[in-house]
Every structure is written in structure tokens, then in C-alpha cells.
Amino acid sequence: MKKILLSICCLSGIFAAAAQDTAFRIKTAPVTGNVFVHVSYGGFKGKVYAANGLYIVTKNGIILIDTPWSEDQTRQLTDTLEQRYHKKIVACIVTHFHEDKTAGLEVLRKQGVKTYSTQQTLDLCKANDNKLAEFVFRKDTSFRIDGVTLQTYYPGEGHSKDNLVIWLPKNKVLYGGCFIKSMEATNLGNVADGNVKAWPGSVARMMARFPHPAYVIPGHDGWQGGIGAVTHTLELLK
């Protein structure tokens, strides 16, 4: 009888988790030109949070920066983009190992998308049993995909040991990911894998490399604060 009750409880937990996941609906919003934000949702310490990623529409396909927070929301995004643009995602670059950026990697791989991370991110994904990118790069890299240039930059430790930022020079969009906090943030969020002491110096290196972004996209919540999000991140770090 105890085994039966345990099985029922386990199944109930699985169904509840699945119901919560499918209740989340992906959102998108324009940034500038062919650059858009995708917004997905997930839970952390009993609360639901919004997570940002980017997608860039090219002539022949779509480039994704970070996956949505779950496999279901990743499928929602791929379906939405194909219906809207009649194009498929051709490449995805993830900016660190946490699940809010990597959860959809296996879904994308099965759809034939080329997925990329740094070697450090791959190692951390393996250590934490998170989804893995198919291809790795070991230093700051410029990707040129269907006429679009993206530059990856590792500024140093901050939110995590492996956090990258992405620079789109044509649009002057700096995707800070979880390395940069939204103007709405009242704290640093999840720093369990972070290095708060090193973070300010890493931000300074990022700004020395990309001093004049027109748009700055943080990893969570609102992204309309522009360069103010960088200043706000430094204030929170104090």
C-alpha cells in the first residue's frame, strides 16, 4: 500500500510540474531592426521570474541567443518563429550554464539547430547535469552567420564563472544576459555560482570593450533601461 501511495505521489508531482511548465507562454518583443527579445518563465525559490534571450532574423534563418527556460517553451518559440517568419532557427549560442539559458539545447539539436557554448560552459553543464551544446569555442569568437556578425566576450567572473556577453556591432546591441541586472532588480538574484567580489571588475572590462551600446539587454525582467542597467548592476554590487 505504501508503494502504491508513493507512486501516486510521484506521478502527481510529475503532472504538477508538467502543468506548470505548459502554463508558461513564450513572449517576444522588438528591440531594433532585425533584433528581438524572447521572454520565457521559470520558478526560483517559489517565485516565477521572466528570463530574456535574443533572436536575430536573417535572410535565410534565425539566430538564437540563449534558449527559453524549459523544453516546452523552446518548442513554443521555434513554432512561433517558423509561423511568423517562415524560417527556422539555424544557430544558438548560450551565455552560461544555468538552466534558464540552456534548458532547450536538446530540443534545438533534435531540430537540426547548431548549438554553441564555451568549453567552460560545457564543463559546468556536465557537472550540473544540464543540457549540452553540440559545438564549443574556447576563446572570444566572432560569428558571421548569413551576413550577421555577433561577437562573444568573456569579461570575467560575475553572475557565474562562465558568463559571456554578446555584442551585435551593426545594431549596437549589448546582450548582457544574467551578468547584467535589469533596472527593475532590487538585488543580485541567484549568486550561488557567482563571484560578487570579481563582478565589478568584470563589468569594467566589458564597458572598456563596448563603451557605447545603444541597447543593453539583461538576463531577466525589463530591458528598456539602456546603459543605466550597467550602472544599476554596479550599484547593486556595492
C-alpha positions as YAML, in Angstrom:
chain: A
units: angstrom
residues:
- id: 1
  name: MET
  ca: [0.00, 0.00, 0.00]
- id: 2
  name: LYS
  ca: [2.86, 2.37, 0.87]
- id: 3
  name: LYS
  ca: [4.46, 1.67, -2.52]
- id: 4
  name: ILE
  ca: [1.19, 2.46, -4.28]
- id: 5
  name: LEU
  ca: [0.77, 5.73, -2.35]
- id: 6
  name: LEU
  ca: [4.38, 6.66, -3.11]
- id: 7
  name: SER
  ca: [3.86, 6.02, -6.81]
- id: 8
  name: ILE
  ca: [0.72, 8.15, -6.81]
- id: 9
  name: CYS
  ca: [2.56, 11.00, -5.06]
- id: 10
  name: CYS
  ca: [5.45, 10.81, -7.56]
- id: 11
  name: LEU
  ca: [3.07, 10.82, -10.51]
- id: 12
  name: SER
  ca: [1.18, 13.77, -9.03]
- id: 13
  name: GLY
  ca: [4.44, 15.67, -8.73]
- id: 14
  name: ILE
  ca: [5.35, 14.94, -12.33]
- id: 15
  name: PHE
  ca: [1.92, 16.01, -13.62]
- id: 16
  name: ALA
  ca: [2.03, 19.18, -11.49]
- id: 17
  name: ALA
  ca: [5.46, 20.11, -12.85]
- id: 18
  name: ALA
  ca: [4.31, 19.44, -16.41]
- id: 19
  name: ALA
  ca: [1.16, 21.51, -15.90]
- id: 20
  name: GLN
  ca: [3.20, 24.41, -14.52]
- id: 21
  name: ASP
  ca: [5.62, 24.24, -17.45]
- id: 22
  name: THR
  ca: [2.93, 24.20, -20.13]
- id: 23
  name: ALA
  ca: [1.14, 27.09, -18.38]
- id: 24
  name: PHE
  ca: [4.04, 29.38, -19.28]
- id: 25
  name: ARG
  ca: [3.64, 31.10, -22.64]
- id: 26
  name: ILE
  ca: [6.60, 32.47, -24.56]
- id: 27
  name: LYS
  ca: [6.61, 36.18, -25.46]
- id: 28
  name: THR
  ca: [8.60, 38.22, -27.95]
- id: 29
  name: ALA
  ca: [9.27, 41.94, -28.36]
- id: 30
  name: PRO
  ca: [11.22, 44.06, -30.87]
- id: 31
  name: VAL
  ca: [14.49, 45.72, -29.87]
- id: 32
  name: THR
  ca: [15.74, 47.33, -33.08]
- id: 33
  name: GLY
  ca: [15.83, 46.34, -36.75]
- id: 34
  name: ASN
  ca: [16.01, 42.58, -37.03]
- id: 35
  name: VAL
  ca: [16.82, 42.03, -33.32]
- id: 36
  name: PHE
  ca: [14.13, 40.82, -30.90]
- id: 37
  name: VAL
  ca: [13.87, 39.70, -27.28]
- id: 38
  name: HIS
  ca: [12.26, 36.37, -26.41]
- id: 39
  name: VAL
  ca: [10.86, 36.07, -22.89]
- id: 40
  name: SER
  ca: [10.29, 32.78, -21.07]
- id: 41
  name: TYR
  ca: [9.38, 31.96, -17.47]
- id: 42
  name: GLY
  ca: [10.56, 29.71, -14.69]
- id: 43
  name: GLY
  ca: [10.49, 29.23, -10.96]
- id: 44
  name: PHE
  ca: [13.18, 30.06, -8.41]
- id: 45
  name: LYS
  ca: [12.64, 29.70, -4.65]
- id: 46
  name: GLY
  ca: [8.87, 29.56, -5.04]
- id: 47
  name: LYS
  ca: [8.52, 32.58, -7.33]
- id: 48
  name: VAL
  ca: [8.07, 32.89, -11.09]
- id: 49
  name: TYR
  ca: [10.60, 35.02, -12.97]
- id: 50
  name: ALA
  ca: [10.91, 36.19, -16.58]
- id: 51
  name: ALA
  ca: [14.09, 35.31, -18.48]
- id: 52
  name: ASN
  ca: [15.29, 37.17, -21.57]
- id: 53
  name: GLY
  ca: [17.09, 35.89, -24.63]
- id: 54
  name: LEU
  ca: [17.59, 37.30, -28.13]
- id: 55
  name: TYR
  ca: [16.81, 36.25, -31.64]
- id: 56
  name: ILE
  ca: [18.07, 37.83, -34.85]
- id: 57
  name: VAL
  ca: [16.23, 37.36, -38.12]
- id: 58
  name: THR
  ca: [18.44, 36.91, -41.17]
- id: 59
  name: LYS
  ca: [17.66, 36.37, -44.83]
- id: 60
  name: ASN
  ca: [17.73, 32.60, -44.60]
- id: 61
  name: GLY
  ca: [17.18, 31.77, -40.94]
- id: 62
  name: ILE
  ca: [17.12, 32.87, -37.31]
- id: 63
  name: ILE
  ca: [19.96, 33.10, -34.79]
- id: 64
  name: LEU
  ca: [19.12, 32.46, -31.15]
- id: 65
  name: ILE
  ca: [20.99, 33.76, -28.11]
- id: 66
  name: ASP
  ca: [20.10, 31.58, -25.11]
- id: 67
  name: THR
  ca: [17.23, 29.11, -25.09]
- id: 68
  name: PRO
  ca: [13.97, 29.62, -23.22]
- id: 69
  name: TRP
  ca: [13.76, 28.32, -19.65]
- id: 70
  name: SER
  ca: [12.16, 24.96, -20.50]
- id: 71
  name: GLU
  ca: [11.86, 22.48, -23.33]
- id: 72
  name: ASP
  ca: [8.15, 23.22, -23.76]
- id: 73
  name: GLN
  ca: [8.77, 26.96, -24.10]
- id: 74
  name: THR
  ca: [11.60, 26.26, -26.55]
- id: 75
  name: ARG
  ca: [9.16, 24.33, -28.73]
- id: 76
  name: GLN
  ca: [6.72, 27.22, -28.43]
- id: 77
  name: LEU
  ca: [9.42, 29.62, -29.62]
- id: 78
  name: THR
  ca: [10.51, 27.51, -32.59]
- id: 79
  name: ASP
  ca: [6.88, 27.08, -33.68]
- id: 80
  name: THR
  ca: [6.14, 30.79, -33.24]
- id: 81
  name: LEU
  ca: [9.16, 31.92, -35.24]
- id: 82
  name: GLU
  ca: [8.54, 29.46, -38.06]
- id: 83
  name: GLN
  ca: [4.90, 30.56, -38.34]
- id: 84
  name: ARG
  ca: [5.80, 34.24, -38.16]
- id: 85
  name: TYR
  ca: [8.81, 34.35, -40.47]
- id: 86
  name: HIS
  ca: [8.58, 31.03, -42.38]
- id: 87
  name: LYS
  ca: [12.18, 30.45, -41.29]
- id: 88
  name: LYS
  ca: [13.91, 28.02, -38.98]
- id: 89
  name: ILE
  ca: [16.43, 28.65, -36.22]
- id: 90
  name: VAL
  ca: [19.84, 27.84, -37.67]
- id: 91
  name: ALA
  ca: [22.15, 28.52, -34.71]
- id: 92
  name: CYS
  ca: [22.01, 29.09, -30.96]
- id: 93
  name: ILE
  ca: [24.73, 30.46, -28.67]
- id: 94
  name: VAL
  ca: [24.28, 30.11, -24.90]
- id: 95
  name: THR
  ca: [25.88, 32.57, -22.49]
- id: 96
  name: HIS
  ca: [26.26, 30.45, -19.35]
- id: 97
  name: PHE
  ca: [25.39, 27.06, -17.93]
- id: 98
  name: HIS
  ca: [22.25, 27.79, -15.88]
- id: 99
  name: GLU
  ca: [19.01, 26.14, -16.94]
- id: 100
  name: ASP
  ca: [17.27, 29.43, -17.79]
- id: 101
  name: LYS
  ca: [19.72, 29.69, -20.72]
- id: 102
  name: THR
  ca: [20.37, 26.06, -21.65]
- id: 103
  name: ALA
  ca: [17.15, 24.08, -21.00]
- id: 104
  name: GLY
  ca: [16.16, 23.95, -24.67]
- id: 105
  name: LEU
  ca: [19.50, 22.85, -26.15]
- id: 106
  name: GLU
  ca: [18.46, 19.25, -26.75]
- id: 107
  name: VAL
  ca: [15.18, 20.32, -28.36]
- id: 108
  name: LEU
  ca: [17.12, 22.56, -30.74]
- id: 109
  name: ARG
  ca: [19.73, 19.91, -31.52]
- id: 110
  name: LYS
  ca: [17.00, 17.42, -32.47]
- id: 111
  name: GLN
  ca: [15.59, 20.06, -34.84]
- id: 112
  name: GLY
  ca: [18.94, 20.36, -36.60]
- id: 113
  name: VAL
  ca: [19.99, 23.64, -34.99]
- id: 114
  name: LYS
  ca: [23.74, 24.15, -34.47]
- id: 115
  name: THR
  ca: [24.21, 24.91, -30.77]
- id: 116
  name: TYR
  ca: [27.32, 26.55, -29.29]
- id: 117
  name: SER
  ca: [28.85, 27.24, -25.88]
- id: 118
  name: THR
  ca: [32.29, 27.84, -24.46]
- id: 119
  name: GLN
  ca: [34.28, 24.87, -23.21]
- id: 120
  name: GLN
  ca: [33.88, 26.24, -19.68]
- id: 121
  name: THR
  ca: [30.10, 26.33, -20.03]
- id: 122
  name: LEU
  ca: [30.07, 22.79, -21.44]
- id: 123
  name: ASP
  ca: [32.11, 21.55, -18.47]
- id: 124
  name: LEU
  ca: [29.77, 23.26, -15.99]
- id: 125
  name: CYS
  ca: [26.70, 21.89, -17.78]
- id: 126
  name: LYS
  ca: [28.14, 18.38, -17.49]
- id: 127
  name: ALA
  ca: [28.95, 18.88, -13.81]
- id: 128
  name: ASN
  ca: [25.41, 20.11, -13.08]
- id: 129
  name: ASP
  ca: [23.57, 17.64, -15.33]
- id: 130
  name: ASN
  ca: [22.27, 20.43, -17.59]
- id: 131
  name: LYS
  ca: [21.71, 20.20, -21.34]
- id: 132
  name: LEU
  ca: [24.78, 20.42, -23.56]
- id: 133
  name: ALA
  ca: [25.64, 22.41, -26.66]
- id: 134
  name: GLU
  ca: [26.87, 20.40, -29.64]
- id: 135
  name: PHE
  ca: [29.82, 22.66, -30.54]
- id: 136
  name: VAL
  ca: [32.30, 24.55, -28.34]
- id: 137
  name: PHE
  ca: [34.60, 27.54, -28.72]
- id: 138
  name: ARG
  ca: [37.50, 28.22, -26.36]
- id: 139
  name: LYS
  ca: [38.10, 31.96, -26.62]
- id: 140
  name: ASP
  ca: [36.30, 35.16, -27.59]
- id: 141
  name: THR
  ca: [34.84, 34.47, -31.02]
- id: 142
  name: SER
  ca: [33.16, 36.41, -33.82]
- id: 143
  name: PHE
  ca: [30.38, 34.52, -35.56]
- id: 144
  name: ARG
  ca: [29.27, 35.62, -39.01]
- id: 145
  name: ILE
  ca: [26.03, 33.91, -39.94]
- id: 146
  name: ASP
  ca: [24.10, 34.86, -43.06]
- id: 147
  name: GLY
  ca: [25.51, 38.41, -43.04]
- id: 148
  name: VAL
  ca: [25.04, 38.97, -39.28]
- id: 149
  name: THR
  ca: [28.10, 39.44, -37.06]
- id: 150
  name: LEU
  ca: [27.99, 38.51, -33.37]
- id: 151
  name: GLN
  ca: [30.95, 38.91, -31.04]
- id: 152
  name: THR
  ca: [31.20, 36.84, -27.85]
- id: 153
  name: TYR
  ca: [33.19, 38.29, -24.97]
- id: 154
  name: TYR
  ca: [34.14, 36.79, -21.63]
- id: 155
  name: PRO
  ca: [34.59, 39.72, -19.21]
- id: 156
  name: GLY
  ca: [35.49, 37.59, -16.20]
- id: 157
  name: GLU
  ca: [33.52, 36.03, -13.38]
- id: 158
  name: GLY
  ca: [30.33, 37.65, -12.10]
- id: 159
  name: HIS
  ca: [26.90, 36.06, -12.04]
- id: 160
  name: SER
  ca: [28.67, 32.79, -12.82]
- id: 161
  name: LYS
  ca: [32.18, 31.62, -13.61]
- id: 162
  name: ASP
  ca: [31.42, 31.29, -17.31]
- id: 163
  name: ASN
  ca: [29.11, 34.25, -18.08]
- id: 164
  name: LEU
  ca: [29.50, 35.70, -21.58]
- id: 165
  name: VAL
  ca: [28.14, 38.86, -23.15]
- id: 166
  name: ILE
  ca: [27.23, 39.18, -26.83]
- id: 167
  name: TRP
  ca: [27.83, 42.28, -28.97]
- id: 168
  name: LEU
  ca: [25.93, 42.99, -32.19]
- id: 169
  name: PRO
  ca: [28.03, 45.76, -33.77]
- id: 170
  name: LYS
  ca: [25.64, 46.69, -36.58]
- id: 171
  name: ASN
  ca: [22.72, 47.29, -34.20]
- id: 172
  name: LYS
  ca: [24.87, 48.35, -31.21]
- id: 173
  name: VAL
  ca: [23.03, 45.83, -29.04]
- id: 174
  name: LEU
  ca: [24.89, 44.52, -26.00]
- id: 175
  name: TYR
  ca: [23.31, 41.36, -24.61]
- id: 176
  name: GLY
  ca: [24.50, 41.17, -21.02]
- id: 177
  name: GLY
  ca: [22.47, 38.13, -20.06]
- id: 178
  name: CYS
  ca: [22.45, 37.40, -16.34]
- id: 179
  name: PHE
  ca: [25.77, 39.23, -15.97]
- id: 180
  name: ILE
  ca: [23.74, 42.49, -16.14]
- id: 181
  name: LYS
  ca: [20.77, 43.23, -13.90]
- id: 182
  name: SER
  ca: [17.58, 44.92, -15.01]
- id: 183
  name: MET
  ca: [16.71, 48.40, -13.73]
- id: 184
  name: GLU
  ca: [13.80, 46.62, -12.01]
- id: 185
  name: ALA
  ca: [16.11, 44.38, -9.96]
- id: 186
  name: THR
  ca: [16.33, 45.07, -6.23]
- id: 187
  name: ASN
  ca: [19.09, 42.53, -5.57]
- id: 188
  name: LEU
  ca: [21.66, 40.41, -7.40]
- id: 189
  name: GLY
  ca: [19.38, 37.39, -7.64]
- id: 190
  name: ASN
  ca: [20.94, 33.93, -7.75]
- id: 191
  name: VAL
  ca: [24.64, 34.26, -6.86]
- id: 192
  name: ALA
  ca: [25.16, 30.68, -5.69]
- id: 193
  name: ASP
  ca: [27.58, 30.11, -8.58]
- id: 194
  name: GLY
  ca: [28.79, 33.70, -8.77]
- id: 195
  name: ASN
  ca: [31.79, 35.75, -7.75]
- id: 196
  name: VAL
  ca: [30.48, 39.02, -6.31]
- id: 197
  name: LYS
  ca: [33.96, 40.26, -5.45]
- id: 198
  name: ALA
  ca: [35.21, 39.91, -9.04]
- id: 199
  name: TRP
  ca: [31.97, 41.12, -10.68]
- id: 200
  name: PRO
  ca: [32.62, 44.92, -10.65]
- id: 201
  name: GLY
  ca: [36.00, 44.49, -12.34]
- id: 202
  name: SER
  ca: [34.41, 42.23, -14.94]
- id: 203
  name: VAL
  ca: [31.76, 44.90, -15.65]
- id: 204
  name: ALA
  ca: [34.51, 47.50, -16.08]
- id: 205
  name: ARG
  ca: [36.27, 45.28, -18.64]
- id: 206
  name: MET
  ca: [33.03, 44.81, -20.55]
- id: 207
  name: MET
  ca: [32.43, 48.56, -20.74]
- id: 208
  name: ALA
  ca: [36.01, 49.20, -21.82]
- id: 209
  name: ARG
  ca: [35.44, 46.75, -24.67]
- id: 210
  name: PHE
  ca: [31.95, 48.01, -25.63]
- id: 211
  name: PRO
  ca: [31.69, 51.60, -24.32]
- id: 212
  name: HIS
  ca: [28.75, 52.92, -26.34]
- id: 213
  name: PRO
  ca: [25.89, 50.41, -26.66]
- id: 214
  name: ALA
  ca: [22.56, 51.76, -27.83]
- id: 215
  name: TYR
  ca: [20.71, 48.88, -26.17]
- id: 216
  name: VAL
  ca: [21.64, 46.74, -23.16]
- id: 217
  name: ILE
  ca: [19.64, 43.56, -22.60]
- id: 218
  name: PRO
  ca: [19.79, 42.00, -19.11]
- id: 219
  name: GLY
  ca: [19.03, 38.35, -18.45]
- id: 220
  name: HIS
  ca: [15.82, 38.95, -16.53]
- id: 221
  name: ASP
  ca: [12.92, 41.39, -16.34]
- id: 222
  name: GLY
  ca: [12.63, 44.73, -18.18]
- id: 223
  name: TRP
  ca: [15.29, 45.75, -20.69]
- id: 224
  name: GLN
  ca: [14.39, 49.34, -21.55]
- id: 225
  name: GLY
  ca: [16.96, 50.91, -19.19]
- id: 226
  name: GLY
  ca: [19.79, 51.02, -21.72]
- id: 227
  name: ILE
  ca: [23.23, 51.79, -20.29]
- id: 228
  name: GLY
  ca: [21.51, 52.53, -16.99]
- id: 229
  name: ALA
  ca: [21.28, 48.77, -16.42]
- id: 230
  name: VAL
  ca: [25.07, 48.62, -16.22]
- id: 231
  name: THR
  ca: [25.20, 51.44, -13.67]
- id: 232
  name: HIS
  ca: [22.39, 49.81, -11.71]
- id: 233
  name: THR
  ca: [24.28, 46.49, -11.66]
- id: 234
  name: LEU
  ca: [27.30, 48.24, -10.16]
- id: 235
  name: GLU
  ca: [25.11, 49.94, -7.56]
- id: 236
  name: LEU
  ca: [23.65, 46.59, -6.52]
- id: 237
  name: LEU
  ca: [27.16, 45.19, -6.25]
- id: 238
  name: LYS
  ca: [28.05, 47.85, -3.69]
...
